[in-house]
Coordinates of C-alpha atoms in Angstrom, one line a residue:
X209 CA -67.2 13.4 18.2
X210 CA -63.7 14.4 17.3
X211 CA -63.1 16.3 14.1
X212 CA -60.4 14.4 12.3
X213 CA -59.5 17.5 10.1
X214 CA -58.8 19.5 13.2
X215 CA -56.9 16.8 15.1
X216 CA -54.9 15.3 12.3
X217 CA -51.1 16.0 12.1
X218 CA -50.1 18.7 9.7
X219 CA -50.5 17.8 6.1
X220 CA -47.0 19.0 5.5
X221 CA -45.6 16.1 7.6
X222 CA -47.0 13.8 4.9
X223 CA -44.8 15.5 2.3
X224 CA -41.6 15.5 4.3
X225 CA -38.6 13.8 2.7
X226 CA -36.3 13.6 5.7
X227 CA -33.8 10.8 5.2
X228 CA -34.4 10.7 1.4
X229 CA -31.7 11.4 -1.2
X230 CA -32.6 12.8 -4.6
X231 CA -30.7 13.0 -7.9
X232 CA -32.0 15.8 -10.1
X233 CA -30.8 16.0 -13.7
X234 CA -30.8 19.4 -15.4
X235 CA -30.7 20.7 -11.9
X236 CA -28.5 23.7 -12.8
X237 CA -31.4 25.8 -14.1
X238 CA -35.1 26.0 -14.8
X239 CA -37.5 23.3 -13.7
X240 CA -34.6 21.1 -12.4
X241 CA -33.4 24.0 -10.2
X242 CA -37.0 24.3 -8.8
X243 CA -37.1 20.6 -8.2
X244 CA -33.8 20.7 -6.3
X245 CA -35.1 23.5 -4.1
X246 CA -38.5 21.8 -3.5
X247 CA -37.0 18.4 -2.6
X248 CA -34.3 20.0 -0.4
X249 CA -36.9 22.2 1.4
X250 CA -38.9 19.1 2.0
X251 CA -35.9 17.5 3.8
X252 CA -34.1 15.4 1.1
X253 CA -30.4 15.6 0.4
X254 CA -30.0 16.6 -3.2
X255 CA -27.5 15.9 -6.0
X256 CA -27.7 18.6 -8.5
X257 CA -26.7 17.0 -11.8
X258 CA -26.0 19.1 -14.9
X259 CA -23.9 19.1 -18.0
X260 CA -22.6 22.5 -16.7
X261 CA -20.7 22.0 -13.4
X262 CA -20.7 25.8 -12.7
X263 CA -24.5 25.9 -13.0
X264 CA -24.8 22.9 -10.7
X265 CA -22.4 24.4 -8.2
X266 CA -24.4 27.6 -8.2
X267 CA -27.6 25.8 -7.3
X268 CA -25.8 23.8 -4.6
X269 CA -24.7 27.1 -3.0
X270 CA -28.3 28.3 -3.0
X271 CA -29.3 25.0 -1.3
X272 CA -26.5 25.2 1.3
X273 CA -27.6 28.7 2.1
X274 CA -30.9 27.1 3.2
X275 CA -29.0 24.4 5.2
X276 CA -29.9 21.8 2.6
X277 CA -27.3 18.9 2.2
X278 CA -26.4 19.0 -1.5
X279 CA -23.6 18.1 -4.0
X280 CA -22.9 19.2 -7.5
X281 CA -22.3 16.5 -10.2
X282 CA -21.3 17.1 -13.8
X283 CA -22.8 14.5 -16.1
X284 CA -23.8 14.1 -19.7
X285 CA -27.1 12.1 -19.4
X286 CA -26.8 10.8 -23.0
X287 CA -23.8 8.7 -22.0
X288 CA -24.1 5.6 -19.8
X289 CA -20.8 6.3 -18.1
X290 CA -21.8 9.8 -17.1
X291 CA -25.2 8.6 -15.7
X292 CA -23.5 5.9 -13.8
X293 CA -21.0 8.3 -12.4
X294 CA -23.8 10.5 -11.1
X295 CA -25.5 7.6 -9.4
X296 CA -22.2 6.5 -7.9
X297 CA -21.6 10.0 -6.6
X298 CA -24.9 9.9 -4.8
X299 CA -24.2 6.5 -3.3
X300 CA -20.7 7.6 -2.3
X301 CA -22.0 10.7 -0.5
X302 CA -25.1 9.3 1.1
X303 CA -25.1 5.5 0.7
X304 CA -28.5 5.4 -1.0
X305 CA -30.6 6.8 -3.7
X306 CA -34.4 7.1 -3.1
X307 CA -35.6 9.8 -5.6
X308 CA -34.6 10.2 -9.2
X309 CA -35.8 13.3 -11.1
X310 CA -35.0 12.9 -14.8
X311 CA -35.4 16.4 -16.0
X312 CA -32.5 17.3 -18.3
X313 CA -33.6 18.3 -21.7
X314 CA -33.7 21.0 -24.4
X315 CA -36.2 22.7 -26.5
X316 CA -35.8 24.0 -30.1
X317 CA -38.2 25.5 -32.6
X318 CA -37.5 24.3 -36.1
X319 CA -39.7 23.4 -39.1
X320 CA -39.7 19.7 -39.7
X321 CA -39.0 20.1 -43.4
X322 CA -35.9 22.1 -42.6
X323 CA -34.6 20.0 -39.7
X324 CA -31.2 18.3 -40.2
X325 CA -31.0 14.8 -39.0
X326 CA -28.4 15.9 -36.4
X327 CA -31.0 18.1 -34.7
X328 CA -33.5 15.3 -34.6
X329 CA -30.9 12.9 -33.1
X330 CA -29.7 15.5 -30.5
X331 CA -33.2 16.1 -29.3
X332 CA -34.1 12.4 -28.9
X333 CA -30.8 11.6 -27.4
X334 CA -31.1 14.1 -24.6
X335 CA -34.9 14.3 -24.1
X336 CA -35.7 10.6 -24.4
X337 CA -32.6 8.4 -24.3
X338 CA -31.2 10.5 -21.4
X339 CA -34.4 9.8 -19.4
X340 CA -34.1 6.1 -20.1
X341 CA -30.5 5.8 -19.2
X342 CA -31.1 7.7 -15.9
X343 CA -34.2 5.7 -15.0
X344 CA -32.4 2.5 -15.8
X345 CA -29.4 3.3 -13.6
X346 CA -31.6 4.7 -10.8
X347 CA -33.9 1.6 -10.9
X348 CA -31.0 -0.8 -10.5
X349 CA -30.1 0.8 -7.2
X350 CA -33.8 1.2 -6.1
X351 CA -34.8 -2.3 -7.0
X352 CA -31.9 -3.7 -5.0
X353 CA -32.8 -1.6 -2.0
X354 CA -36.5 -2.2 -2.3
X355 CA -37.5 1.4 -2.4
X356 CA -37.4 4.4 -4.7
X357 CA -39.4 6.9 -6.7
X358 CA -38.6 8.0 -10.3
X359 CA -40.0 11.2 -11.8
X360 CA -39.6 11.8 -15.5
X361 CA -40.3 15.3 -16.8
X362 CA -42.4 15.2 -20.0
X363 CA -44.5 18.0 -21.5
X364 CA -48.1 18.6 -22.6
X365 CA -46.7 18.6 -26.1
X366 CA -46.2 14.8 -25.6
X367 CA -50.0 14.5 -25.9
X368 CA -51.0 17.5 -27.9
X369 CA -49.5 19.6 -30.7
X370 CA -49.0 23.2 -29.6
X371 CA -49.0 25.8 -32.4
X372 CA -47.3 27.9 -33.5
X373 CA -44.2 26.1 -32.2
X374 CA -42.6 24.0 -34.9
X375 CA -41.0 21.3 -32.8
X376 CA -41.9 17.9 -34.1
X377 CA -38.7 16.4 -32.7
X378 CA -39.4 17.8 -29.2
X379 CA -43.0 16.7 -29.3
X380 CA -42.0 13.2 -30.4
X381 CA -39.3 12.9 -27.6
X382 CA -41.8 14.0 -24.9
X383 CA -44.4 11.6 -26.2
X384 CA -41.8 9.0 -25.9
X385 CA -41.0 10.0 -22.3
X386 CA -44.7 9.6 -21.4
X387 CA -45.0 6.1 -22.9
X388 CA -41.5 5.1 -21.5
X389 CA -42.7 6.2 -18.0
X390 CA -45.8 4.1 -18.3
X391 CA -43.8 1.1 -19.6
X392 CA -41.2 1.3 -16.8
X393 CA -44.0 1.8 -14.2
X394 CA -45.5 -1.5 -15.4
X395 CA -42.1 -3.3 -15.2
X396 CA -40.9 -1.9 -11.8

């Protein structure tokens, strides 16, 4: 009898992303940067999208040093026009979008009783509305092509309050991302 574990193709082949194209928001640093490298190393072409073009360009240089096909795109994910421009840049470069990683976000510690409305609005605009706008624009392309994967970065604080960090606005936004992701998965 043949041992299927020993005769099966490498498990790494199942994770290859050759021929795929990825858009990674917040790709100029942190988790987004790690996503960009991981997707690129797996074979995807990567659009590094960030509010800071110099940060995005720096990551693209890192990727190109690994022979990964990559472009830098500056975009404000809280603005529909910026999000659409990022998606359009991917389509112009590669003709398709198959992976969206909606990761752009911020964190801030601030006691709820001292929080100005502007800080609340900024947090929800970037961490929740930005995810929605990106997923919406990505899905339009993916639904038309019949294929795509969308990954939204949330946080454990979307399901549990972590102390001593006073960050009600961050927690609320990340809880919203979790439920938004479930809702969109049900629709698409």
